[in-house]
Amino acid sequence: MLTQAENSVPEFKQWKIGAVTVTRIIEIATFALPPEEWFPIDAELIKKHAWLRPDFADEDGRLLLTVQAFVIESAGLKIMVDPCVGNDKSRQGDMWKYRSGPFLEHLALAGFPCDSIDVVLCTHLHFDHVGWNTRLVDGEWIPTFRNARYLFARTEYENAKSQQSFNAKATFADSIKPILDAGLAELVETDHRLNDEVWLEPTPGHTPGHCTINISSGGEKAVMTGDMIHSPFQASEPDVSTHFCGDKAQANLTRRAFLTKACAEQALVLGTHFPEPTGVRICQHEAAWRAYKP
Ligand SMILES: [Zn+2]
């Protein structure tokens, strides 16, 4: 019989994209969010899109979201993408602050102890995408993945450094600067190519240096969205950006371009905040799009 602790270990879902393997590591399990908390819309609009239920919205029009990271295995490299919120961090928001979750234990159970990670990629530098960059040891923030190169987009780094909100300043101080100080950061361009299979693609709007993480192998394609799209409902409503998107007009343009391309290429879309099934494909529907389970 499973103990309760074992029972709570999430499923380490995996996808194969040609020769590449992607593993999902969930930090915060699926939660229901009244849409107005993140978006300038209400539950009625979500209820109107019946296709969102039951996977992406509930009967009350609340959005279903998660916080999760992906590990890419490509050409001998283990690449951590968007390492979530982290533990012990001073943040505004009850869901985010001073967490003490088992993310690293789960990561190790999935086959990726911290020291095995070779590269860390962040789609952008908001607090829920960089948290496990560091962990608190004896009162100091030290790099969690001490054998890794951490690649930050230069534009994104400059922007993160200049932000003045409480969460942005705290995030820079505890999750970004310590990586620079340890000499593990590399500032790269927003179209940086890691190898033949994995590269960044600029997707500005949510933040100026936001990138998606793209995979191509054996004729198959996948893309990790970061916050370029938060929820599949935005396939039906591509011109709805969150309150937290810095340049909403640009975010909408970027999202439309992404949906057009993902639909044409039938890429596997791995939504950074999408709940199970997390990986979807995009199809056209009337004047917009929908996401469907592959
Ligand atoms: Zn996010």
XYZ file of N, CA and C in Angstrom, residues 1-257:
771
model
N 0.843 -1.207 0.000
C 0.000 0.000 0.000
C 0.877 1.255 0.000
N 0.453 2.226 -0.729
C 1.226 3.474 -0.783
C 0.982 4.285 0.482
N 2.040 4.899 0.989
C 1.836 5.847 2.088
C 1.281 7.130 1.475
N 0.831 8.008 2.331
C 0.269 9.255 1.816
C 1.330 10.066 1.061
N 2.561 10.044 1.601
C 3.629 10.817 0.962
C 3.913 10.285 -0.452
N 3.976 8.952 -0.561
C 4.225 8.359 -1.878
C 3.077 8.659 -2.831
N 1.880 8.588 -2.228
C 0.679 8.843 -3.004
C 0.682 10.223 -3.638
N 1.323 11.178 -2.953
C 1.263 12.561 -3.416
C 2.335 12.875 -4.460
N 3.193 11.883 -4.781
C 4.182 12.123 -5.833
C 3.444 12.237 -7.159
N 3.657 13.355 -7.868
C 2.912 13.523 -9.114
C 3.422 12.582 -10.196
N 2.612 12.419 -11.199
C 3.011 11.615 -12.343
C 4.070 12.382 -13.133
N 5.185 11.710 -13.425
C 6.223 12.358 -14.228
C 5.930 12.084 -15.696
N 5.003 12.835 -16.211
C 4.580 12.593 -17.598
C 5.728 12.875 -18.561
N 5.835 12.046 -19.583
C 6.911 12.240 -20.561
C 6.355 12.293 -21.976
N 7.081 13.029 -22.800
C 6.782 13.091 -24.227
C 8.066 12.806 -24.999
N 7.927 12.178 -26.168
C 9.059 11.970 -27.081
C 8.849 12.867 -28.291
N 9.869 13.639 -28.607
C 9.855 14.451 -29.825
C 11.066 13.985 -30.622
N 10.862 13.050 -31.550
C 11.998 12.437 -32.227
C 12.895 11.777 -31.189
N 14.174 12.180 -31.172
C 15.141 11.591 -30.243
C 15.154 12.301 -28.888
N 14.345 13.333 -28.738
C 14.341 14.149 -27.515
C 13.252 13.654 -26.561
N 13.565 13.644 -25.277
C 12.553 13.315 -24.255
C 12.296 14.549 -23.398
N 11.028 14.795 -23.112
C 10.654 15.880 -22.195
C 9.902 15.271 -21.020
N 10.284 15.648 -19.805
C 9.623 15.168 -18.584
C 9.025 16.350 -17.838
N 7.785 16.173 -17.413
C 7.092 17.233 -16.668
C 7.302 17.038 -15.171
N 7.728 18.107 -14.487
C 7.862 18.077 -13.026
C 6.910 19.144 -12.468
N 5.867 18.693 -11.808
C 4.860 19.629 -11.281
C 5.317 20.168 -9.927
N 5.223 21.490 -9.773
C 5.493 22.062 -8.448
C 4.188 22.343 -7.706
N 3.239 23.006 -8.375
C 1.942 23.314 -7.762
C 0.866 22.629 -8.602
N 0.184 21.663 -7.983
C -0.823 20.874 -8.708
C -1.975 21.777 -9.155
N -2.758 21.254 -10.065
C -3.840 22.021 -10.690
C -4.711 22.761 -9.665
N -4.898 24.048 -9.924
C -5.766 24.871 -9.069
C -6.763 25.618 -9.942
N -7.892 25.958 -9.338
C -8.952 26.665 -10.070
C -8.868 28.147 -9.753
N -8.819 28.961 -10.794
C -8.614 30.408 -10.613
C -9.779 31.187 -11.236
N -10.440 32.036 -10.440
C -11.428 32.934 -11.054
C -10.697 33.779 -12.112
N -11.148 33.750 -13.371
C -10.351 34.345 -14.442
C -10.011 35.816 -14.240
N -10.896 36.546 -13.536
C -10.647 37.981 -13.370
C -9.403 38.266 -12.529
N -8.924 37.258 -11.782
C -7.707 37.493 -10.984
C -6.476 37.700 -11.861
N -6.454 37.062 -13.020
C -5.297 37.201 -13.906
C -5.617 37.927 -15.215
N -6.919 37.918 -15.602
C -7.283 38.420 -16.941
C -8.394 39.469 -16.847
N -8.488 40.352 -17.821
C -9.575 41.354 -17.821
C -10.863 40.769 -18.400
N -11.262 39.597 -17.940
C -12.480 38.917 -18.401
C -13.165 38.305 -17.188
N -14.402 37.788 -17.392
C -15.059 37.122 -16.271
C -15.414 35.673 -16.625
N -15.977 34.983 -15.644
C -16.270 33.550 -15.778
C -17.261 33.267 -16.904
N -18.127 34.240 -17.203
C -19.140 34.013 -18.247
C -18.483 33.731 -19.594
N -17.416 34.449 -19.892
C -16.713 34.237 -21.171
C -16.110 32.824 -21.219
N -15.570 32.387 -20.094
C -14.960 31.044 -20.050
C -16.040 29.970 -20.196
N -17.189 30.179 -19.535
C -18.291 29.205 -19.626
C -18.791 29.064 -21.060
N -18.722 30.182 -21.803
C -19.196 30.188 -23.201
C -18.406 29.199 -24.060
N -17.139 28.988 -23.721
C -16.296 28.080 -24.505
C -16.354 26.675 -23.890
N -17.393 25.936 -24.258
C -17.645 24.620 -23.639
C -16.489 23.653 -23.851
N -15.732 23.848 -24.922
C -14.630 22.906 -25.214
C -13.541 22.922 -24.133
N -13.524 23.964 -23.321
C -12.502 24.058 -22.260
C -12.766 23.079 -21.112
N -14.021 22.622 -20.968
C -14.365 21.718 -19.875
C -14.221 20.261 -20.310
N -13.751 19.340 -19.489
C -13.377 19.556 -18.083
C -11.884 19.820 -17.870
N -11.073 19.773 -18.938
C -9.620 19.814 -18.724
C -9.097 21.190 -18.314
N -9.598 22.236 -18.955
C -8.953 23.548 -18.821
C -9.785 24.573 -18.050
N -11.031 24.220 -17.744
C -11.896 25.108 -16.955
C -12.921 24.245 -16.233
N -13.478 24.776 -15.126
C -14.509 24.010 -14.422
C -15.896 24.552 -14.755
N -16.913 23.934 -14.164
C -18.308 24.280 -14.483
C -18.633 25.722 -14.110
N -17.887 26.281 -13.162
C -18.141 27.650 -12.712
C -17.365 28.694 -13.514
N -16.696 28.245 -14.579
C -15.962 29.188 -15.409
C -14.625 29.605 -14.822
N -14.157 28.822 -13.862
C -12.807 29.099 -13.335
C -11.770 28.380 -14.199
N -10.631 29.006 -14.367
C -9.558 28.411 -15.168
C -8.780 27.414 -14.336
N -8.369 26.322 -14.952
C -7.515 25.343 -14.287
C -6.084 25.571 -14.753
N -5.196 25.749 -13.781
C -3.799 26.104 -14.076
C -2.870 25.287 -13.185
N -1.623 25.201 -13.570
C -0.620 24.543 -12.734
C 0.663 25.360 -12.790
N 1.601 25.009 -11.913
C 2.965 25.530 -12.023
C 3.878 24.315 -12.160
N 4.635 24.272 -13.232
C 5.451 23.085 -13.510
C 6.686 23.473 -14.323
N 7.682 22.585 -14.254
C 8.898 22.748 -15.053
C 8.980 21.577 -16.026
N 9.831 21.720 -17.021
C 10.091 20.618 -17.946
C 11.590 20.332 -17.939
N 11.942 19.043 -18.036
C 13.341 18.681 -18.262
C 13.446 18.095 -19.661
N 14.310 18.706 -20.475
C 14.555 18.218 -21.838
C 15.828 17.380 -21.800
N 15.770 16.200 -22.401
C 16.989 15.407 -22.617
C 17.271 15.402 -24.115
N 18.377 16.044 -24.472
C 18.716 16.207 -25.888
C 20.217 16.064 -26.072
N 20.613 15.155 -26.926
C 22.025 14.999 -27.301
C 22.952 14.984 -26.085
N 22.569 14.213 -25.068
C 23.418 14.054 -23.893
C 23.267 15.155 -22.851
N 22.472 16.170 -23.149
C 22.265 17.267 -22.187
C 20.952 17.093 -21.434
N 20.981 17.437 -20.155
C 19.752 17.526 -19.360
C 19.480 19.010 -19.111
N 18.360 19.461 -19.643
C 18.064 20.898 -19.670
C 16.818 21.180 -18.842
N 16.969 21.955 -17.792
C 15.843 22.351 -16.942
C 15.207 23.610 -17.521
N 13.905 23.576 -17.759
C 13.208 24.739 -18.309
C 12.225 25.297 -17.284
N 12.379 26.557 -16.955
C 11.464 27.304 -16.090
C 11.273 26.667 -14.700
N 12.315 26.762 -13.867
C 12.259 26.079 -12.571
C 11.362 26.725 -11.501
N 10.129 27.036 -11.863
C 9.022 27.259 -10.924
C 9.281 28.347 -9.867
N 8.644 28.191 -8.691
C 8.584 29.256 -7.674
C 9.708 29.127 -6.647
N 10.018 27.879 -6.271
C 11.075 27.664 -5.275
C 10.553 27.691 -3.849
N 11.407 27.291 -2.939
C 11.080 27.287 -1.501
C 11.686 28.514 -0.805
N 11.066 28.884 0.305
C 11.617 29.890 1.237
C 11.710 31.305 0.662
N 11.031 31.564 -0.458
C 11.194 32.876 -1.097
C 10.193 33.884 -0.526
N 10.684 35.081 -0.297
C 9.832 36.173 0.163
C 9.084 36.739 -1.041
N 7.772 36.514 -1.108
C 6.979 36.966 -2.252
C 5.649 37.516 -1.761
N 5.036 38.377 -2.585
C 3.656 38.763 -2.324
C 2.751 37.689 -2.908
N 1.723 37.300 -2.174
C 0.787 36.284 -2.655
C 0.935 35.015 -1.839
N -0.174 34.595 -1.203
C -0.123 33.445 -0.288
C 0.355 32.167 -0.974
N 0.015 32.054 -2.243
C 0.367 30.824 -2.955
C 1.875 30.736 -3.216
N 2.542 31.862 -3.226
C 3.931 31.912 -3.700
C 4.962 32.021 -2.591
N 4.551 32.601 -1.448
C 5.586 32.977 -0.479
C 5.973 31.839 0.461
N 7.253 31.815 0.830
C 7.796 30.895 1.836
C 7.269 29.469 1.662
N 7.332 28.987 0.446
C 6.888 27.622 0.176
C 7.890 26.621 0.762
N 7.420 25.404 1.018
C 8.350 24.354 1.429
C 7.915 23.049 0.762
N 7.926 23.063 -0.540
C 7.439 21.915 -1.311
C 8.557 20.948 -1.687
N 8.176 19.732 -2.112
C 9.154 18.665 -2.406
C 9.617 18.647 -3.875
N 9.704 19.812 -4.518
C 10.041 19.838 -5.948
C 11.367 19.125 -6.237
N 12.403 19.414 -5.452
C 13.716 18.815 -5.746
C 13.714 17.302 -5.494
N 12.953 16.876 -4.482
C 12.832 15.442 -4.221
C 12.136 14.765 -5.403
N 11.095 15.410 -5.893
C 10.385 14.851 -7.049
C 11.282 14.836 -8.295
N 12.048 15.896 -8.460
C 12.973 15.971 -9.596
C 13.954 14.793 -9.550
N 14.471 14.507 -8.352
C 15.409 13.389 -8.201
C 14.714 12.053 -8.455
N 13.469 11.921 -7.946
C 12.709 10.684 -8.178
C 12.453 10.456 -9.667
N 12.323 11.551 -10.397
C 12.095 11.449 -11.848
C 13.387 11.105 -12.586
N 14.500 11.064 -11.849
C 15.769 10.667 -12.479
C 16.736 11.815 -12.705
N 16.420 12.979 -12.100
C 17.263 14.151 -12.331
C 17.701 14.796 -11.014
N 18.663 14.173 -10.319
C 19.195 14.879 -9.146
C 19.790 16.227 -9.578
N 19.806 17.189 -8.674
C 20.216 18.570 -9.032
C 21.532 18.596 -9.809
N 22.499 17.807 -9.359
C 23.836 17.890 -9.968
C 23.886 17.308 -11.372
N 22.788 16.657 -11.798
C 22.775 16.085 -13.153
C 22.330 17.089 -14.212
N 21.814 18.236 -13.771
C 21.305 19.232 -14.732
C 22.485 19.989 -15.354
N 22.528 20.024 -16.707
C 23.630 20.661 -17.439
C 23.335 22.109 -17.817
N 22.056 22.381 -18.092
C 21.677 23.714 -18.581
C 20.348 24.106 -17.937
N 20.220 25.374 -17.566
C 18.932 25.914 -17.109
C 18.499 26.982 -18.108
N 17.266 26.847 -18.600
C 16.695 27.855 -19.496
C 15.462 28.447 -18.835
N 15.303 29.770 -18.953
C 14.110 30.426 -18.424
C 13.435 31.163 -19.583
N 12.149 30.886 -19.797
C 11.433 31.597 -20.863
C 11.417 33.095 -20.585
N 11.384 33.433 -19.308
C 11.475 34.825 -18.862
C 11.798 34.794 -17.374
N 12.002 35.977 -16.779
C 12.576 35.987 -15.436
C 11.566 36.397 -14.357
N 10.291 36.091 -14.563
C 9.310 36.279 -13.492
C 9.481 35.187 -12.430
N 8.982 35.505 -11.212
C 9.316 34.677 -10.045
C 8.916 33.211 -10.171
N 7.848 32.921 -10.944
C 7.385 31.528 -11.018
C 8.067 30.741 -12.138
N 9.137 31.322 -12.686
C 9.891 30.640 -13.751
C 11.383 30.537 -13.415
N 11.767 31.083 -12.267
C 13.198 31.106 -11.901
C 13.464 30.661 -10.465
N 12.398 30.289 -9.738
C 12.519 30.114 -8.291
C 13.583 29.102 -7.875
N 13.583 27.941 -8.554
C 14.558 26.909 -8.171
C 15.931 27.137 -8.777
N 16.133 28.287 -9.413
C 17.510 28.654 -9.779
C 18.408 28.567 -8.554
N 17.808 28.934 -7.398
C 18.588 28.965 -6.154
C 17.810 28.281 -5.038
N 18.537 27.943 -3.981
C 17.889 27.469 -2.759
C 18.633 28.045 -1.565
N 17.931 28.082 -0.440
C 18.472 28.726 0.754
C 19.257 27.703 1.576
N 20.555 27.959 1.757
C 21.404 27.076 2.572
C 22.186 27.947 3.555
N 21.982 27.700 4.843
C 22.650 28.484 5.898
C 22.482 29.992 5.664
N 21.263 30.390 5.337
C 20.967 31.810 5.181
C 21.464 32.435 3.889
N 21.983 31.631 2.981
C 22.494 32.163 1.708
C 21.794 31.522 0.527
N 21.555 32.329 -0.510
C 20.968 31.787 -1.739
C 22.086 31.233 -2.626
N 22.063 29.924 -2.798
C 23.109 29.312 -3.621
C 22.473 28.646 -4.851
N 23.229 28.535 -5.962
C 22.669 27.899 -7.163
C 22.242 26.455 -6.860
N 21.019 26.117 -7.224
C 20.513 24.756 -7.012
C 21.223 23.768 -7.931
N 21.473 24.219 -9.157
C 22.054 23.348 -10.183
C 23.501 23.790 -10.407
N 24.389 23.324 -9.526
C 25.730 23.908 -9.482
C 26.598 23.471 -10.656
N 26.190 22.409 -11.378
C 26.960 21.995 -12.561
C 26.396 22.555 -13.850
N 25.398 23.429 -13.731
C 24.704 23.903 -14.940
C 25.190 25.277 -15.386
N 25.073 25.486 -16.705
C 25.133 26.843 -17.235
C 23.695 27.351 -17.235
N 23.482 28.556 -16.721
C 22.151 29.167 -16.728
C 22.135 30.194 -17.860
N 21.297 29.957 -18.860
C 21.242 30.884 -19.989
C 20.073 31.850 -19.803
N 20.387 33.141 -19.674
C 19.357 34.178 -19.573
C 19.417 35.032 -20.831
N 18.267 35.336 -21.410
C 18.257 36.268 -22.545
C 18.686 37.646 -22.027
N 19.612 38.251 -22.754
C 20.184 39.531 -22.324
C 19.103 40.601 -22.132
N 18.201 40.726 -23.116
C 17.107 41.719 -23.037
C 16.269 41.482 -21.787
N 16.031 40.214 -21.504
C 15.194 39.846 -20.371
C 15.914 40.170 -19.055
N 17.191 39.889 -19.032
C 17.987 40.177 -17.845
C 17.993 41.681 -17.547
N 18.243 42.488 -18.590
C 18.278 43.953 -18.404
C 16.927 44.451 -17.886
N 15.849 43.895 -18.435
C 14.514 44.301 -18.013
C 14.253 43.900 -16.559
N 14.605 42.654 -16.223
C 14.349 42.163 -14.860
C 15.102 43.004 -13.828
N 16.304 43.410 -14.221
C 17.159 44.198 -13.327
C 16.556 45.570 -13.020
N 15.757 46.092 -13.970
C 15.233 47.454 -13.822
C 13.841 47.494 -13.189
N 13.210 46.343 -12.980
C 11.839 46.330 -12.463
C 11.814 46.694 -10.978
N 10.729 47.391 -10.575
C 10.682 47.948 -9.227
C 9.622 47.327 -8.318
N 8.796 46.417 -8.817
C 7.771 45.833 -7.942
C 8.448 44.978 -6.865
N 7.709 44.721 -5.786
C 8.274 43.931 -4.686
C 8.758 42.576 -5.181
N 7.863 41.867 -5.902
C 8.231 40.523 -6.352
C 9.406 40.547 -7.324
N 9.432 41.545 -8.218
C 10.518 41.606 -9.210
C 11.859 41.875 -8.526
N 11.848 42.791 -7.557
C 13.114 43.112 -6.870
C 13.601 41.933 -6.035
N 12.655 41.299 -5.329
C 13.030 40.145 -4.498
C 13.529 39.006 -5.382
N 12.866 38.796 -6.513
C 13.252 37.711 -7.427
C 14.647 37.946 -7.984
N 14.905 39.191 -8.370
C 16.244 39.479 -8.913
C 17.307 39.212 -7.841
N 17.003 39.653 -6.624
C 17.996 39.520 -5.543
C 18.241 38.060 -5.134
N 17.176 37.247 -5.084
C 17.381 35.893 -4.528
C 17.472 34.791 -5.589
N 17.068 35.065 -6.831
C 17.017 33.982 -7.820
C 17.824 34.251 -9.091
N 18.266 35.474 -9.295
C 19.007 35.807 -10.519
C 20.422 36.280 -10.199
N 20.516 37.295 -9.338
C 21.850 37.830 -9.016
C 22.805 36.764 -8.464
N 22.329 35.862 -7.573
C 23.265 34.841 -7.054
C 23.850 33.949 -8.152
N 23.143 33.796 -9.258
C 23.652 32.977 -10.364
C 24.774 33.727 -11.078
N 24.570 35.045 -11.259
C 25.638 35.883 -11.843
C 26.857 35.877 -10.921
N 26.594 36.059 -9.628
C 27.692 36.136 -8.652
C 28.500 34.841 -8.612
N 27.831 33.708 -8.863
C 28.522 32.409 -8.840
C 29.230 32.110 -10.159
N 29.067 33.016 -11.130
C 29.733 32.821 -12.426
C 29.079 31.752 -13.297
N 27.804 31.428 -12.995
C 27.138 30.363 -13.760
C 26.211 30.895 -14.858
N 26.043 32.224 -14.932
C 25.098 32.792 -15.909
C 25.796 33.108 -17.222
N 25.059 32.900 -18.303
C 25.506 33.351 -19.627
C 24.370 34.159 -20.216
N 24.659 35.393 -20.637
C 23.626 36.210 -21.263
C 23.648 35.927 -22.760
N 22.500 35.532 -23.290
C 22.429 35.107 -24.699
C 21.374 35.925 -25.437
N 21.375 35.802 -26.769
C 20.365 36.476 -27.579
C 19.054 35.679 -27.493
N 17.946 36.338 -27.878
C 16.626 35.702 -27.729
C 16.353 34.651 -28.809
N 17.302 34.495 -29.757
C 17.145 33.403 -30.737
C 18.290 32.396 -30.592
N 18.843 32.338 -29.386
C 20.002 31.482 -29.137
C 19.703 30.006 -29.446
N 20.647 29.360 -30.098
C 20.509 27.935 -30.413
C 21.425 27.139 -29.491
N 20.839 26.200 -28.765
C 21.618 25.408 -27.820
C 22.337 24.270 -28.540
N 21.608 23.610 -29.429
C 22.188 22.554 -30.265
C 21.264 22.358 -31.474
N 21.448 21.265 -32.213
C 20.627 21.054 -33.418
C 19.146 20.874 -33.100
N 18.843 20.527 -31.846
C 17.461 20.158 -31.497
C 16.719 21.189 -30.654
N 17.435 22.055 -29.976
C 16.798 22.947 -28.988
C 17.262 24.387 -29.194
N 16.302 25.308 -29.279
C 16.677 26.716 -29.433
C 15.605 27.636 -28.839
N 16.023 28.872 -28.590
C 15.100 29.907 -28.115
C 14.508 30.630 -29.314
N 13.284 31.107 -29.123
C 12.673 31.930 -30.159
C 12.064 33.144 -29.469
N 12.359 34.358 -29.961
C 11.817 35.542 -29.272
C 10.298 35.597 -29.364
N 9.623 35.761 -28.219
C 8.157 35.888 -28.175
C 7.810 37.030 -27.212
N 8.153 38.258 -27.597
C 8.006 39.401 -26.684
C 6.540 39.768 -26.448
N 6.308 40.494 -25.363
C 4.967 40.974 -25.045
C 4.708 40.822 -23.552
N 4.660 39.575 -23.087
C 4.515 39.356 -21.637
C 5.653 40.082 -20.925
N 6.869 39.855 -21.409
C 8.048 40.650 -21.026
C 8.823 40.927 -22.318
N 9.734 41.910 -22.299
C 10.427 42.282 -23.554
C 11.341 41.186 -24.094
N 11.938 40.394 -23.182
C 12.881 39.374 -23.648
C 12.322 37.966 -23.536
N 11.003 37.849 -23.490
C 10.383 36.526 -23.360
C 10.737 35.653 -24.569
N 11.046 34.367 -24.302
C 11.370 33.406 -25.366
C 10.526 32.157 -25.164
N 10.163 31.504 -26.252
C 9.686 30.135 -26.122
C 10.891 29.221 -26.295
N 10.757 27.993 -25.793
C 11.807 26.993 -25.964
C 11.306 26.016 -27.022
N 12.064 25.896 -28.096
C 11.620 25.121 -29.252
C 12.456 23.856 -29.408
N 11.764 22.779 -29.825
C 12.431 21.493 -30.037
C 12.056 20.989 -31.422
N 13.056 20.485 -32.139
C 12.787 19.832 -33.415
C 13.702 18.621 -33.508
N 13.105 17.451 -33.767
C 13.912 16.230 -33.879
C 13.112 15.181 -34.649
N 13.771 14.523 -35.570
C 13.128 13.447 -36.322
C 11.861 13.885 -37.028
N 11.820 15.124 -37.478
C 10.646 15.633 -38.193
C 9.504 16.066 -37.286
N 9.690 15.975 -35.964
C 8.639 16.408 -35.032
C 9.039 17.707 -34.345
N 8.028 18.472 -33.937
C 8.297 19.759 -33.296
C 7.534 19.893 -31.993
N 8.136 20.615 -31.059
C 7.445 20.963 -29.815
C 7.871 22.360 -29.396
N 7.002 23.005 -28.628
C 7.334 24.332 -28.118
C 6.830 24.479 -26.692
N 7.700 24.996 -25.817
C 7.329 25.289 -24.433
C 6.979 26.763 -24.366
N 5.782 27.036 -23.865
C 5.194 28.356 -24.071
C 5.676 29.440 -23.120
N 6.149 29.052 -21.918
C 6.304 30.097 -20.905
C 4.974 30.806 -20.727
N 5.013 32.125 -20.540
C 3.786 32.892 -20.324
C 3.332 33.628 -21.579
N 3.788 33.186 -22.739
C 3.292 33.740 -24.006
C 1.808 33.402 -24.163
N 1.413 32.245 -23.613
C -0.005 31.874 -23.494
C -0.128 31.173 -22.145
N -1.077 31.639 -21.308
C -1.183 31.079 -19.959
C -2.146 29.907 -19.891
N -3.213 30.004 -20.706
C -4.288 29.011 -20.627
C -4.787 28.735 -22.041
N -5.219 27.486 -22.299
C -5.740 27.173 -23.637
C -6.926 28.040 -24.064
N -7.647 28.683 -23.103
C -8.781 29.523 -23.538
C -8.318 30.639 -24.475
N -7.025 31.010 -24.355
C -6.510 32.092 -25.208
C -6.365 31.665 -26.672
N -6.524 30.371 -26.961
C -6.608 29.953 -28.368
C -7.912 30.475 -28.968
N -8.984 30.418 -28.177
C -10.268 30.977 -28.626
C -10.307 32.490 -28.499
N -9.576 33.026 -27.563
C -9.573 34.470 -27.277
C -8.135 34.991 -27.336
N -7.540 34.997 -28.535
C -6.102 35.305 -28.615
C -5.743 36.744 -28.234
N -6.744 37.615 -28.178
C -6.439 39.012 -27.856
C -6.664 39.332 -26.377
N -6.695 38.310 -25.544
C -6.795 38.527 -24.094
C -5.440 38.220 -23.453
N -4.822 39.252 -22.914
C -3.558 39.089 -22.186
C -3.810 39.262 -20.693
N -2.870 38.820 -19.877
C -3.047 38.941 -18.426
C -2.792 40.380 -17.968
N -3.181 40.634 -16.720
C -2.846 41.929 -16.103
C -1.324 42.095 -16.018
N -0.592 40.969 -16.064
C 0.866 41.018 -15.831
C 1.661 41.105 -17.128
N 0.969 41.139 -18.264
C 1.698 41.243 -19.533
C 2.114 42.703 -19.715
N 3.410 42.935 -19.893
C 3.939 44.289 -19.921
C 3.449 45.083 -21.124
N 3.452 44.464 -22.306
C 3.004 45.122 -23.531
C 1.906 44.236 -24.128
N 0.662 44.561 -23.770
C -0.456 43.667 -24.119
C -0.677 43.590 -25.626
N -0.532 44.710 -26.329
C -0.732 44.696 -27.792
C 0.304 43.776 -28.439
N 1.544 43.885 -27.996
C 2.599 43.015 -28.535
C 2.352 41.562 -28.132
N 1.909 41.341 -26.907
C 1.623 39.969 -26.439
C 0.550 39.327 -27.316
N -0.467 40.115 -27.676
C -1.545 39.583 -28.525
C -1.021 39.236 -29.922
N -0.202 40.113 -30.488
C 0.388 39.855 -31.812
C 1.248 38.594 -31.782
N 2.067 38.495 -30.753
C 2.954 37.340 -30.609
C 2.143 36.056 -30.478
N 1.058 36.110 -29.691
C 0.235 34.920 -29.462
C -0.440 34.478 -30.754
N -0.933 35.451 -31.531
C -1.565 35.104 -32.817
C -0.556 34.463 -33.771
N 0.651 35.024 -33.820
C 1.675 34.467 -34.705
C 2.027 33.042 -34.270
